[in-house]
């Protein structure tokens, strides 16, 4: 290998992309209360600030894998890194909420494309078992740094400068990434992909389906579930979903090849990806709000408390990779998902005990983070190693699409459950003292982290002496519903992955996962 195409520099480029992608996920939730105050954003605006990013990711993920296979993974990777830097700068200079949401959509498109290319490049430049295992372990550690310390970094940036730099900081990092790509990444492609037409119909249909369903979950209660607007969103979702299936089954070179689900290693790994994004990752959006509204933490304290949730992801990938090679994916992935579910139920229990100790939810957060670390690296590695090498772009596109589609939908579902749970708690405490419309406004304000504003409203319509207790009880109930949902979702997907991955016996004397990694 010539110095101009050093695998170490290629690994550095891929890891920097993972670092930027991870920072953008974990540093933004910590500043949502700041955005609410500075931009006068409501709870639905904050949901869209996060979901615009994830929905945009899903609109480009599988098409990017196909484009990378066709036109060159190095070339497309460089373009997406540049686009991510520009979009991040646009987020940083956004003058208001609509502009920020639009810029976040552009940033999500670039970020999703960047991430998908990085996984395909990692798989291509490190195809051998031991080298591949080390590369994915390093990649996991660096991604963990971004995800683990993102809350602290975001809080520090806000404290030292302003919220704008939480986004704009990625612009200079993107320039560094371009330099590393230029000297380190090999060009690679799939010759067969160049001879096939691009799957435009599938791209558009999937985008319509995900955007429609996310909008329905997020806006449905405000619109009225049986209103013409809500029914229109439902119809658009169904049409998009049916159109997507038809497009993929009829296209000669589909971006979403359903036949790969016959490979049980691939299907089991995808279930691991889905399980993480039904529980851990969407709750990353709401946990800072719980620390703020439920426990009264400031931005700095919230960032430090979130370390219990995120830092284990930094520490666990090498251990997870070792366990994968020693004990097989059919044990490691379900065990990781089970640990995530256990952590959520421990957080639920701890939320009932915060009157005794404010740190009572942190042990559960720690266990959930350990579970995530056990699941992420094996699931990511297996989705690309389970398919032929020349289809790595397609496989990684399906992998990350499954993650982010599930994430986008579950951000909306958890927001719906949070508002409903808080509303139920307020209804039980206040009874007929507040009408339904006012109750929903109050519940959304509390869900957005504005506990002080919620206490003022309750003091104006009920006993001022009990306002703080009413707010705490309602917030605890709402987040309790979300924690229960996350725990049960993780356990259900753990059981499903156990069944799928355990259905095939490994070859005698050889770990199935180890043989996959060495192929």
JSON list of C-alpha atoms in Angstrom, two decimals, residues 115-124 126-127 132 136 263 265-266 269-270 273 377-400 403 516-517 519:
[
{"chain": "A", "resi": 115, "resn": "UNK", "atom": "CA", "xyz": [-22.22, 7.72, 7.45]},
{"chain": "A", "resi": 116, "resn": "UNK", "atom": "CA", "xyz": [-23.33, 5.10, 4.94]},
{"chain": "A", "resi": 117, "resn": "UNK", "atom": "CA", "xyz": [-20.25, 5.68, 2.78]},
{"chain": "A", "resi": 118, "resn": "UNK", "atom": "CA", "xyz": [-17.97, 5.44, 5.78]},
{"chain": "A", "resi": 119, "resn": "UNK", "atom": "CA", "xyz": [-19.24, 1.98, 6.72]},
{"chain": "A", "resi": 120, "resn": "UNK", "atom": "CA", "xyz": [-18.90, 0.72, 3.14]},
{"chain": "A", "resi": 121, "resn": "UNK", "atom": "CA", "xyz": [-15.34, 2.09, 2.92]},
{"chain": "A", "resi": 122, "resn": "UNK", "atom": "CA", "xyz": [-14.43, 0.51, 6.25]},
{"chain": "A", "resi": 123, "resn": "UNK", "atom": "CA", "xyz": [-15.73, -2.85, 5.03]},
{"chain": "A", "resi": 124, "resn": "UNK", "atom": "CA", "xyz": [-13.82, -2.58, 1.73]},
{"chain": "A", "resi": 126, "resn": "UNK", "atom": "CA", "xyz": [-10.47, -3.91, 6.00]},
{"chain": "A", "resi": 127, "resn": "UNK", "atom": "CA", "xyz": [-11.90, -7.16, 4.58]},
{"chain": "A", "resi": 132, "resn": "UNK", "atom": "CA", "xyz": [-11.56, -5.93, 10.19]},
{"chain": "A", "resi": 136, "resn": "UNK", "atom": "CA", "xyz": [-14.53, -1.82, 13.59]},
{"chain": "A", "resi": 263, "resn": "UNK", "atom": "CA", "xyz": [-29.50, -14.59, 5.32]},
{"chain": "A", "resi": 265, "resn": "UNK", "atom": "CA", "xyz": [-27.06, -13.34, 10.18]},
{"chain": "A", "resi": 266, "resn": "UNK", "atom": "CA", "xyz": [-28.14, -10.23, 8.28]},
{"chain": "A", "resi": 269, "resn": "UNK", "atom": "CA", "xyz": [-28.23, -8.00, 12.94]},
{"chain": "A", "resi": 270, "resn": "UNK", "atom": "CA", "xyz": [-30.98, -5.76, 11.51]},
{"chain": "A", "resi": 273, "resn": "UNK", "atom": "CA", "xyz": [-30.32, -2.24, 14.92]},
{"chain": "A", "resi": 377, "resn": "UNK", "atom": "CA", "xyz": [-20.46, -3.02, 16.92]},
{"chain": "A", "resi": 378, "resn": "UNK", "atom": "CA", "xyz": [-21.53, -6.67, 16.34]},
{"chain": "A", "resi": 379, "resn": "UNK", "atom": "CA", "xyz": [-24.73, -5.59, 14.58]},
{"chain": "A", "resi": 380, "resn": "UNK", "atom": "CA", "xyz": [-22.90, -3.08, 12.36]},
{"chain": "A", "resi": 381, "resn": "UNK", "atom": "CA", "xyz": [-20.14, -5.49, 11.43]},
{"chain": "A", "resi": 382, "resn": "UNK", "atom": "CA", "xyz": [-22.50, -8.36, 10.67]},
{"chain": "A", "resi": 383, "resn": "UNK", "atom": "CA", "xyz": [-24.79, -6.46, 8.32]},
{"chain": "A", "resi": 384, "resn": "UNK", "atom": "CA", "xyz": [-21.95, -5.94, 5.84]},
{"chain": "A", "resi": 385, "resn": "UNK", "atom": "CA", "xyz": [-20.00, -9.17, 6.47]},
{"chain": "A", "resi": 386, "resn": "UNK", "atom": "CA", "xyz": [-23.10, -11.32, 5.94]},
{"chain": "A", "resi": 387, "resn": "UNK", "atom": "CA", "xyz": [-23.48, -10.28, 2.27]},
{"chain": "A", "resi": 388, "resn": "UNK", "atom": "CA", "xyz": [-21.10, -10.44, -0.72]},
{"chain": "A", "resi": 389, "resn": "UNK", "atom": "CA", "xyz": [-18.40, -7.77, -0.59]},
{"chain": "A", "resi": 390, "resn": "UNK", "atom": "CA", "xyz": [-19.48, -6.09, -3.83]},
{"chain": "A", "resi": 391, "resn": "UNK", "atom": "CA", "xyz": [-22.89, -5.32, -2.25]},
{"chain": "A", "resi": 392, "resn": "UNK", "atom": "CA", "xyz": [-21.42, -3.68, 0.86]},
{"chain": "A", "resi": 393, "resn": "UNK", "atom": "CA", "xyz": [-22.89, -0.30, -0.07]},
{"chain": "A", "resi": 394, "resn": "UNK", "atom": "CA", "xyz": [-26.39, -1.74, -0.41]},
{"chain": "A", "resi": 395, "resn": "UNK", "atom": "CA", "xyz": [-26.12, -3.70, 2.84]},
{"chain": "A", "resi": 396, "resn": "UNK", "atom": "CA", "xyz": [-24.82, -0.74, 4.84]},
{"chain": "A", "resi": 397, "resn": "UNK", "atom": "CA", "xyz": [-27.60, 1.37, 3.32]},
{"chain": "A", "resi": 398, "resn": "UNK", "atom": "CA", "xyz": [-30.23, -1.11, 4.50]},
{"chain": "A", "resi": 399, "resn": "UNK", "atom": "CA", "xyz": [-28.56, -1.27, 7.92]},
{"chain": "A", "resi": 400, "resn": "UNK", "atom": "CA", "xyz": [-28.53, 2.45, 8.61]},
{"chain": "A", "resi": 403, "resn": "UNK", "atom": "CA", "xyz": [-31.83, 2.29, 12.25]},
{"chain": "A", "resi": 516, "resn": "UNK", "atom": "CA", "xyz": [-18.13, -14.39, 8.58]},
{"chain": "A", "resi": 517, "resn": "UNK", "atom": "CA", "xyz": [-15.62, -11.83, 9.73]},
{"chain": "A", "resi": 519, "resn": "UNK", "atom": "CA", "xyz": [-14.46, -14.15, 4.81]}
]
